[in-house]
Amino acid sequence: MRALLGEAIGTALLLYIVVGSGIAAESLSSDQAIRLFAHSVAVGLGLGAIIATFQTVSGAHFNPSVTLAFWRTGDIAGDGALRYVGSQLVGAVVGVAAANLSFQQAVFSVSDTARDGSGKALAEGIATFVLVFLILALVQTGRSSAVPAAVGAWVAAIVFATASTGFANPAVTISRILTDTYTGIGPSSVPAFLIAQIVGGWTAAVAARYFFPIPVRQPATK
């Protein structure tokens, strides 16, 4: 229960930062480049801090693609992975609501921001692949202490540098339907993002087992 609560709270805080920083950036500057840069820095720094806080509580996944990858490598059992994903989705929705309310927006409003196109889907697949591969590489080589800084840096980079603005997280993608603000995503754009993220994360798990082979371990979470 403590791990599930940690996943829910951590994911809620992530979405609070993602949506809140987007609203703040949009209200403070009319320059698109400045908005995106400020947003990317805030998200990267915030995510790194949240991971450092909850890493010893739940492993700080905050991302169904990461959880599925750890299931693929045998670090978490199937039922435990499902509970993690459920906690992440609930936390993500709560985080979006909190950010909307903080900036005096409607608690929930369906986004009409289209993020369509094969280029954006490809960007999501690549961004998620590297994110998951990076985490598994560090964990499997005994460098878990580097995860907060490395993941925060990568996420900041993909927010600014990818065509999709680096969602790289199914829970983030689904919950951002519920904010009609700078960081929102229209429902019609979500399926392609989710497919790319799931495929990217699963492929990363396979690649990590190839490059960083380890003995099969007993599932850590049941």
PDB file of C-alpha atoms in Angstrom:
ATOM      1  CA  MET A   1       0.000   0.000   0.000  1.00  0.00           C
ATOM      2  CA  ARG A   2       2.832   2.414   0.784  1.00  0.00           C
ATOM      3  CA  ALA A   3       4.377   1.788  -2.636  1.00  0.00           C
ATOM      4  CA  LEU A   4       1.034   2.273  -4.411  1.00  0.00           C
ATOM      5  CA  LEU A   5       0.419   5.502  -2.525  1.00  0.00           C
ATOM      6  CA  GLY A   6       3.921   6.652  -3.427  1.00  0.00           C
ATOM      7  CA  GLU A   7       3.208   5.983  -7.110  1.00  0.00           C
ATOM      8  CA  ALA A   8      -0.085   7.865  -6.940  1.00  0.00           C
ATOM      9  CA  ILE A   9       1.338  10.887  -5.139  1.00  0.00           C
ATOM     10  CA  GLY A  10       4.466  11.019  -7.283  1.00  0.00           C
ATOM     11  CA  THR A  11       2.503  10.837 -10.517  1.00  0.00           C
ATOM     12  CA  ALA A  12       0.064  13.474  -9.239  1.00  0.00           C
ATOM     13  CA  LEU A  13       2.959  15.805  -8.478  1.00  0.00           C
ATOM     14  CA  LEU A  14       4.434  15.175 -11.918  1.00  0.00           C
ATOM     15  CA  LEU A  15       1.190  16.172 -13.639  1.00  0.00           C
ATOM     16  CA  TYR A  16       0.807  19.153 -11.319  1.00  0.00           C
ATOM     17  CA  ILE A  17       4.198  20.380 -12.516  1.00  0.00           C
ATOM     18  CA  VAL A  18       3.597  19.517 -16.179  1.00  0.00           C
ATOM     19  CA  VAL A  19       0.225  21.256 -16.429  1.00  0.00           C
ATOM     20  CA  GLY A  20       1.013  24.069 -14.008  1.00  0.00           C
ATOM     21  CA  SER A  21       4.287  25.022 -15.668  1.00  0.00           C
ATOM     22  CA  GLY A  22       2.571  24.989 -19.049  1.00  0.00           C
ATOM     23  CA  ILE A  23      -0.172  27.350 -17.883  1.00  0.00           C
ATOM     24  CA  ALA A  24       2.388  29.622 -16.208  1.00  0.00           C
ATOM     25  CA  ALA A  25       4.624  29.701 -19.290  1.00  0.00           C
ATOM     26  CA  GLU A  26       1.695  30.573 -21.536  1.00  0.00           C
ATOM     27  CA  SER A  27       0.552  33.392 -19.256  1.00  0.00           C
ATOM     28  CA  LEU A  28       4.005  34.910 -18.727  1.00  0.00           C
ATOM     29  CA  SER A  29       5.350  35.057 -22.284  1.00  0.00           C
ATOM     30  CA  SER A  30       4.063  35.331 -25.837  1.00  0.00           C
ATOM     31  CA  ASP A  31       7.335  33.930 -27.232  1.00  0.00           C
ATOM     32  CA  GLN A  32       6.815  30.264 -28.125  1.00  0.00           C
ATOM     33  CA  ALA A  33      10.487  29.350 -27.689  1.00  0.00           C
ATOM     34  CA  ILE A  34      10.679  30.913 -24.231  1.00  0.00           C
ATOM     35  CA  ARG A  35       7.453  29.210 -23.205  1.00  0.00           C
ATOM     36  CA  LEU A  36       8.661  25.790 -24.283  1.00  0.00           C
ATOM     37  CA  PHE A  37      12.118  26.247 -22.763  1.00  0.00           C
ATOM     38  CA  ALA A  38      10.720  27.357 -19.403  1.00  0.00           C
ATOM     39  CA  HIS A  39       8.245  24.488 -19.449  1.00  0.00           C
ATOM     40  CA  SER A  40      10.932  21.915 -20.262  1.00  0.00           C
ATOM     41  CA  VAL A  41      13.252  23.100 -17.482  1.00  0.00           C
ATOM     42  CA  ALA A  42      10.468  23.113 -14.896  1.00  0.00           C
ATOM     43  CA  VAL A  43       9.312  19.617 -15.821  1.00  0.00           C
ATOM     44  CA  GLY A  44      12.832  18.158 -15.888  1.00  0.00           C
ATOM     45  CA  LEU A  45      13.863  19.642 -12.552  1.00  0.00           C
ATOM     46  CA  GLY A  46      10.564  18.787 -10.906  1.00  0.00           C
ATOM     47  CA  LEU A  47      10.591  15.196 -12.104  1.00  0.00           C
ATOM     48  CA  GLY A  48      14.144  14.676 -10.887  1.00  0.00           C
ATOM     49  CA  ALA A  49      13.180  15.936  -7.424  1.00  0.00           C
ATOM     50  CA  ILE A  50      10.090  13.733  -7.252  1.00  0.00           C
ATOM     51  CA  ILE A  51      12.037  10.632  -8.297  1.00  0.00           C
ATOM     52  CA  ALA A  52      14.673  11.317  -5.653  1.00  0.00           C
ATOM     53  CA  THR A  53      11.933  11.628  -3.038  1.00  0.00           C
ATOM     54  CA  PHE A  54      10.022   8.419  -3.817  1.00  0.00           C
ATOM     55  CA  GLN A  55      12.745   6.201  -5.268  1.00  0.00           C
ATOM     56  CA  THR A  56      13.117   4.138  -2.085  1.00  0.00           C
ATOM     57  CA  VAL A  57       9.349   3.996  -1.521  1.00  0.00           C
ATOM     58  CA  SER A  58       8.045   2.579  -4.800  1.00  0.00           C
ATOM     59  CA  GLY A  59      10.930   2.702  -7.247  1.00  0.00           C
ATOM     60  CA  ALA A  60       9.470   5.966  -8.576  1.00  0.00           C
ATOM     61  CA  HIS A  61       8.092   4.630 -11.847  1.00  0.00           C
ATOM     62  CA  PHE A  62       5.300   7.237 -12.312  1.00  0.00           C
ATOM     63  CA  ASN A  63       4.893   5.849 -15.826  1.00  0.00           C
ATOM     64  CA  PRO A  64       3.069   2.723 -17.074  1.00  0.00           C
ATOM     65  CA  SER A  65       5.712   2.203 -19.769  1.00  0.00           C
ATOM     66  CA  VAL A  66       8.394   2.019 -17.075  1.00  0.00           C
ATOM     67  CA  THR A  67       6.295  -0.349 -14.967  1.00  0.00           C
ATOM     68  CA  LEU A  68       5.651  -2.651 -17.940  1.00  0.00           C
ATOM     69  CA  ALA A  69       9.377  -2.679 -18.685  1.00  0.00           C
ATOM     70  CA  PHE A  70      10.174  -3.725 -15.111  1.00  0.00           C
ATOM     71  CA  TRP A  71       7.530  -6.439 -15.437  1.00  0.00           C
ATOM     72  CA  ARG A  72       9.264  -7.600 -18.624  1.00  0.00           C
ATOM     73  CA  THR A  73      12.617  -7.815 -16.804  1.00  0.00           C
ATOM     74  CA  GLY A  74      11.088  -9.717 -13.865  1.00  0.00           C
ATOM     75  CA  ASP A  75      11.456  -6.980 -11.260  1.00  0.00           C
ATOM     76  CA  ILE A  76       7.718  -6.727 -10.622  1.00  0.00           C
ATOM     77  CA  ALA A  77       4.962  -9.330 -10.770  1.00  0.00           C
ATOM     78  CA  GLY A  78       2.027  -9.004 -13.145  1.00  0.00           C
ATOM     79  CA  ASP A  79      -0.578  -8.189 -10.500  1.00  0.00           C
ATOM     80  CA  GLY A  80       1.766  -5.722  -8.875  1.00  0.00           C
ATOM     81  CA  ALA A  81       2.334  -4.031 -12.230  1.00  0.00           C
ATOM     82  CA  LEU A  82      -1.419  -3.668 -12.752  1.00  0.00           C
ATOM     83  CA  ARG A  83      -1.818  -2.062  -9.329  1.00  0.00           C
ATOM     84  CA  TYR A  84       1.060   0.315 -10.085  1.00  0.00           C
ATOM     85  CA  VAL A  85      -0.505   1.365 -13.382  1.00  0.00           C
ATOM     86  CA  GLY A  86      -3.876   1.934 -11.704  1.00  0.00           C
ATOM     87  CA  SER A  87      -2.253   4.103  -9.031  1.00  0.00           C
ATOM     88  CA  GLN A  88      -0.382   6.092 -11.675  1.00  0.00           C
ATOM     89  CA  LEU A  89      -3.540   6.783 -13.671  1.00  0.00           C
ATOM     90  CA  VAL A  90      -5.490   7.906 -10.611  1.00  0.00           C
ATOM     91  CA  GLY A  91      -2.618  10.097  -9.464  1.00  0.00           C
ATOM     92  CA  ALA A  92      -2.247  11.649 -12.907  1.00  0.00           C
ATOM     93  CA  VAL A  93      -5.902  12.691 -13.036  1.00  0.00           C
ATOM     94  CA  VAL A  94      -5.693  14.165  -9.535  1.00  0.00           C
ATOM     95  CA  GLY A  95      -2.560  16.098 -10.495  1.00  0.00           C
ATOM     96  CA  VAL A  96      -4.241  17.603 -13.557  1.00  0.00           C
ATOM     97  CA  ALA A  97      -7.245  18.649 -11.478  1.00  0.00           C
ATOM     98  CA  ALA A  98      -5.013  20.271  -8.865  1.00  0.00           C
ATOM     99  CA  ALA A  99      -3.055  22.216 -11.489  1.00  0.00           C
ATOM    100  CA  ASN A 100      -6.229  23.382 -13.230  1.00  0.00           C
ATOM    101  CA  LEU A 101      -7.699  24.572  -9.935  1.00  0.00           C
ATOM    102  CA  SER A 102      -4.456  26.288  -8.909  1.00  0.00           C
ATOM    103  CA  PHE A 103      -4.652  28.481 -11.996  1.00  0.00           C
ATOM    104  CA  GLN A 104      -8.395  29.054 -11.665  1.00  0.00           C
ATOM    105  CA  GLN A 105      -9.312  26.847 -14.591  1.00  0.00           C
ATOM    106  CA  ALA A 106     -12.203  24.392 -14.679  1.00  0.00           C
ATOM    107  CA  VAL A 107     -11.416  21.243 -12.685  1.00  0.00           C
ATOM    108  CA  PHE A 108     -11.602  19.254 -15.910  1.00  0.00           C
ATOM    109  CA  SER A 109     -12.065  20.432 -19.476  1.00  0.00           C
ATOM    110  CA  VAL A 110     -11.506  18.287 -22.554  1.00  0.00           C
ATOM    111  CA  SER A 111      -8.604  19.548 -24.645  1.00  0.00           C
ATOM    112  CA  ASP A 112      -9.081  20.400 -28.301  1.00  0.00           C
ATOM    113  CA  THR A 113      -5.333  20.597 -29.035  1.00  0.00           C
ATOM    114  CA  ALA A 114      -4.577  18.246 -31.934  1.00  0.00           C
ATOM    115  CA  ARG A 115      -1.176  16.567 -31.815  1.00  0.00           C
ATOM    116  CA  ASP A 116      -1.546  14.392 -34.884  1.00  0.00           C
ATOM    117  CA  GLY A 117       0.898  13.094 -37.447  1.00  0.00           C
ATOM    118  CA  SER A 118       3.335  10.246 -37.924  1.00  0.00           C
ATOM    119  CA  GLY A 119       6.247  12.497 -36.941  1.00  0.00           C
ATOM    120  CA  LYS A 120       4.816  13.119 -33.495  1.00  0.00           C
ATOM    121  CA  ALA A 121       4.070   9.427 -32.989  1.00  0.00           C
ATOM    122  CA  LEU A 122       7.619   8.543 -34.029  1.00  0.00           C
ATOM    123  CA  ALA A 123       8.967  11.132 -31.606  1.00  0.00           C
ATOM    124  CA  GLU A 124       6.947   9.544 -28.799  1.00  0.00           C
ATOM    125  CA  GLY A 125       8.290   6.112 -29.615  1.00  0.00           C
ATOM    126  CA  ILE A 126      11.901   7.311 -29.613  1.00  0.00           C
ATOM    127  CA  ALA A 127      11.488   9.446 -26.492  1.00  0.00           C
ATOM    128  CA  THR A 128       9.913   6.579 -24.557  1.00  0.00           C
ATOM    129  CA  PHE A 129      12.438   4.040 -25.782  1.00  0.00           C
ATOM    130  CA  VAL A 130      15.388   6.103 -24.569  1.00  0.00           C
ATOM    131  CA  LEU A 131      13.667   7.001 -21.293  1.00  0.00           C
ATOM    132  CA  VAL A 132      12.965   3.383 -20.382  1.00  0.00           C
ATOM    133  CA  PHE A 133      16.302   2.121 -21.709  1.00  0.00           C
ATOM    134  CA  LEU A 134      18.116   4.771 -19.662  1.00  0.00           C
ATOM    135  CA  ILE A 135      16.329   3.778 -16.455  1.00  0.00           C
ATOM    136  CA  LEU A 136      16.899   0.056 -16.941  1.00  0.00           C
ATOM    137  CA  ALA A 137      20.541   0.552 -17.877  1.00  0.00           C
ATOM    138  CA  LEU A 138      21.228   2.525 -14.718  1.00  0.00           C
ATOM    139  CA  VAL A 139      19.294   0.174 -12.451  1.00  0.00           C
ATOM    140  CA  GLN A 140      20.752  -3.024 -13.900  1.00  0.00           C
ATOM    141  CA  THR A 141      24.305  -1.722 -13.639  1.00  0.00           C
ATOM    142  CA  GLY A 142      23.965  -0.614 -10.020  1.00  0.00           C
ATOM    143  CA  ARG A 143      23.745   3.106 -10.671  1.00  0.00           C
ATOM    144  CA  SER A 144      20.236   3.789  -9.405  1.00  0.00           C
ATOM    145  CA  SER A 145      21.420   6.902  -7.585  1.00  0.00           C
ATOM    146  CA  ALA A 146      21.937   8.556 -10.981  1.00  0.00           C
ATOM    147  CA  VAL A 147      18.342   7.973 -12.100  1.00  0.00           C
ATOM    148  CA  PRO A 148      16.791  11.227 -10.765  1.00  0.00           C
ATOM    149  CA  ALA A 149      19.292  13.505 -12.505  1.00  0.00           C
ATOM    150  CA  ALA A 150      19.517  11.438 -15.695  1.00  0.00           C
ATOM    151  CA  VAL A 151      15.759  11.044 -16.135  1.00  0.00           C
ATOM    152  CA  GLY A 152      15.117  14.692 -15.297  1.00  0.00           C
ATOM    153  CA  ALA A 153      17.693  15.749 -17.881  1.00  0.00           C
ATOM    154  CA  TRP A 154      16.298  13.456 -20.582  1.00  0.00           C
ATOM    155  CA  VAL A 155      12.711  14.565 -19.994  1.00  0.00           C
ATOM    156  CA  ALA A 156      13.700  18.236 -20.120  1.00  0.00           C
ATOM    157  CA  ALA A 157      15.489  17.530 -23.409  1.00  0.00           C
ATOM    158  CA  ILE A 158      12.585  15.730 -25.071  1.00  0.00           C
ATOM    159  CA  VAL A 159      10.028  18.345 -23.996  1.00  0.00           C
ATOM    160  CA  PHE A 160      12.018  20.965 -25.881  1.00  0.00           C
ATOM    161  CA  ALA A 161      13.567  18.917 -28.677  1.00  0.00           C
ATOM    162  CA  THR A 162      10.876  16.534 -29.954  1.00  0.00           C
ATOM    163  CA  ALA A 163       8.001  17.164 -32.330  1.00  0.00           C
ATOM    164  CA  SER A 164       5.550  15.795 -29.761  1.00  0.00           C
ATOM    165  CA  THR A 165       6.980  17.828 -26.816  1.00  0.00           C
ATOM    166  CA  GLY A 166       7.941  14.602 -25.085  1.00  0.00           C
ATOM    167  CA  PHE A 167       4.976  13.044 -23.315  1.00  0.00           C
ATOM    168  CA  ALA A 168       6.703   9.601 -23.158  1.00  0.00           C
ATOM    169  CA  ASN A 169       4.211   8.362 -20.548  1.00  0.00           C
ATOM    170  CA  PRO A 170       0.745   6.815 -21.034  1.00  0.00           C
ATOM    171  CA  ALA A 171      -0.548   8.184 -17.709  1.00  0.00           C
ATOM    172  CA  VAL A 172       0.595  11.676 -18.670  1.00  0.00           C
ATOM    173  CA  THR A 173      -0.973  11.317 -22.110  1.00  0.00           C
ATOM    174  CA  ILE A 174      -4.373  10.116 -20.897  1.00  0.00           C
ATOM    175  CA  SER A 175      -4.681  12.659 -18.086  1.00  0.00           C
ATOM    176  CA  ARG A 176      -3.716  15.611 -20.275  1.00  0.00           C
ATOM    177  CA  ILE A 177      -6.932  15.092 -22.229  1.00  0.00           C
ATOM    178  CA  LEU A 178      -8.556  16.726 -19.192  1.00  0.00           C
ATOM    179  CA  THR A 179      -6.913  20.139 -19.429  1.00  0.00           C
ATOM    180  CA  ASP A 180      -7.780  22.530 -22.235  1.00  0.00           C
ATOM    181  CA  THR A 181      -4.596  24.521 -21.672  1.00  0.00           C
ATOM    182  CA  TYR A 182      -1.072  24.762 -23.087  1.00  0.00           C
ATOM    183  CA  THR A 183      -0.226  21.140 -22.261  1.00  0.00           C
ATOM    184  CA  GLY A 184      -3.509  19.523 -23.318  1.00  0.00           C
ATOM    185  CA  ILE A 185      -3.957  16.873 -25.975  1.00  0.00           C
ATOM    186  CA  GLY A 186      -7.099  16.181 -27.978  1.00  0.00           C
ATOM    187  CA  PRO A 187      -8.663  12.714 -27.488  1.00  0.00           C
ATOM    188  CA  SER A 188      -8.235  11.835 -31.162  1.00  0.00           C
ATOM    189  CA  SER A 189      -4.454  12.228 -30.867  1.00  0.00           C
ATOM    190  CA  VAL A 190      -4.122   9.909 -27.875  1.00  0.00           C
ATOM    191  CA  PRO A 191      -4.258   6.410 -29.476  1.00  0.00           C
ATOM    192  CA  ALA A 192      -1.184   6.962 -31.671  1.00  0.00           C
ATOM    193  CA  PHE A 193       0.751   8.360 -28.697  1.00  0.00           C
ATOM    194  CA  LEU A 194      -0.183   5.392 -26.495  1.00  0.00           C
ATOM    195  CA  ILE A 195       0.780   2.816 -29.107  1.00  0.00           C
ATOM    196  CA  ALA A 196       4.139   4.509 -29.687  1.00  0.00           C
ATOM    197  CA  GLN A 197       4.832   4.741 -25.937  1.00  0.00           C
ATOM    198  CA  ILE A 198       3.962   1.116 -25.237  1.00  0.00           C
ATOM    199  CA  VAL A 199       5.989  -0.163 -28.183  1.00  0.00           C
ATOM    200  CA  GLY A 200       8.909   2.103 -27.280  1.00  0.00           C
ATOM    201  CA  GLY A 201       8.941   0.976 -23.653  1.00  0.00           C
ATOM    202  CA  TRP A 202       8.605  -2.720 -24.491  1.00  0.00           C
ATOM    203  CA  THR A 203      11.374  -2.536 -27.087  1.00  0.00           C
ATOM    204  CA  ALA A 204      13.600  -0.757 -24.580  1.00  0.00           C
ATOM    205  CA  ALA A 205      13.110  -3.589 -22.080  1.00  0.00           C
ATOM    206  CA  VAL A 206      14.204  -6.135 -24.693  1.00  0.00           C
ATOM    207  CA  ALA A 207      17.214  -4.011 -25.649  1.00  0.00           C
ATOM    208  CA  ALA A 208      18.232  -3.494 -22.024  1.00  0.00           C
ATOM    209  CA  ARG A 209      18.220  -7.238 -21.379  1.00  0.00           C
ATOM    210  CA  TYR A 210      20.465  -7.682 -24.419  1.00  0.00           C
ATOM    211  CA  PHE A 211      22.996  -4.959 -23.561  1.00  0.00           C
ATOM    212  CA  PHE A 212      22.908  -5.437 -19.781  1.00  0.00           C
ATOM    213  CA  PRO A 213      22.192  -9.147 -19.200  1.00  0.00           C
ATOM    214  CA  ILE A 214      21.315 -10.072 -15.648  1.00  0.00           C
ATOM    215  CA  PRO A 215      20.094 -13.266 -13.963  1.00  0.00           C
ATOM    216  CA  VAL A 216      16.339 -13.673 -13.695  1.00  0.00           C
ATOM    217  CA  ARG A 217      15.285 -12.211 -10.336  1.00  0.00           C
ATOM    218  CA  GLN A 218      12.332 -12.908  -8.124  1.00  0.00           C
ATOM    219  CA  PRO A 219       9.617 -10.260  -8.529  1.00  0.00           C
ATOM    220  CA  ALA A 220      10.150  -7.452  -6.023  1.00  0.00           C
ATOM    221  CA  THR A 221       6.504  -6.459  -5.816  1.00  0.00           C
ATOM    222  CA  LYS A 222       3.601  -8.893  -5.438  1.00  0.00           C
TER     223      LYS A 222
END
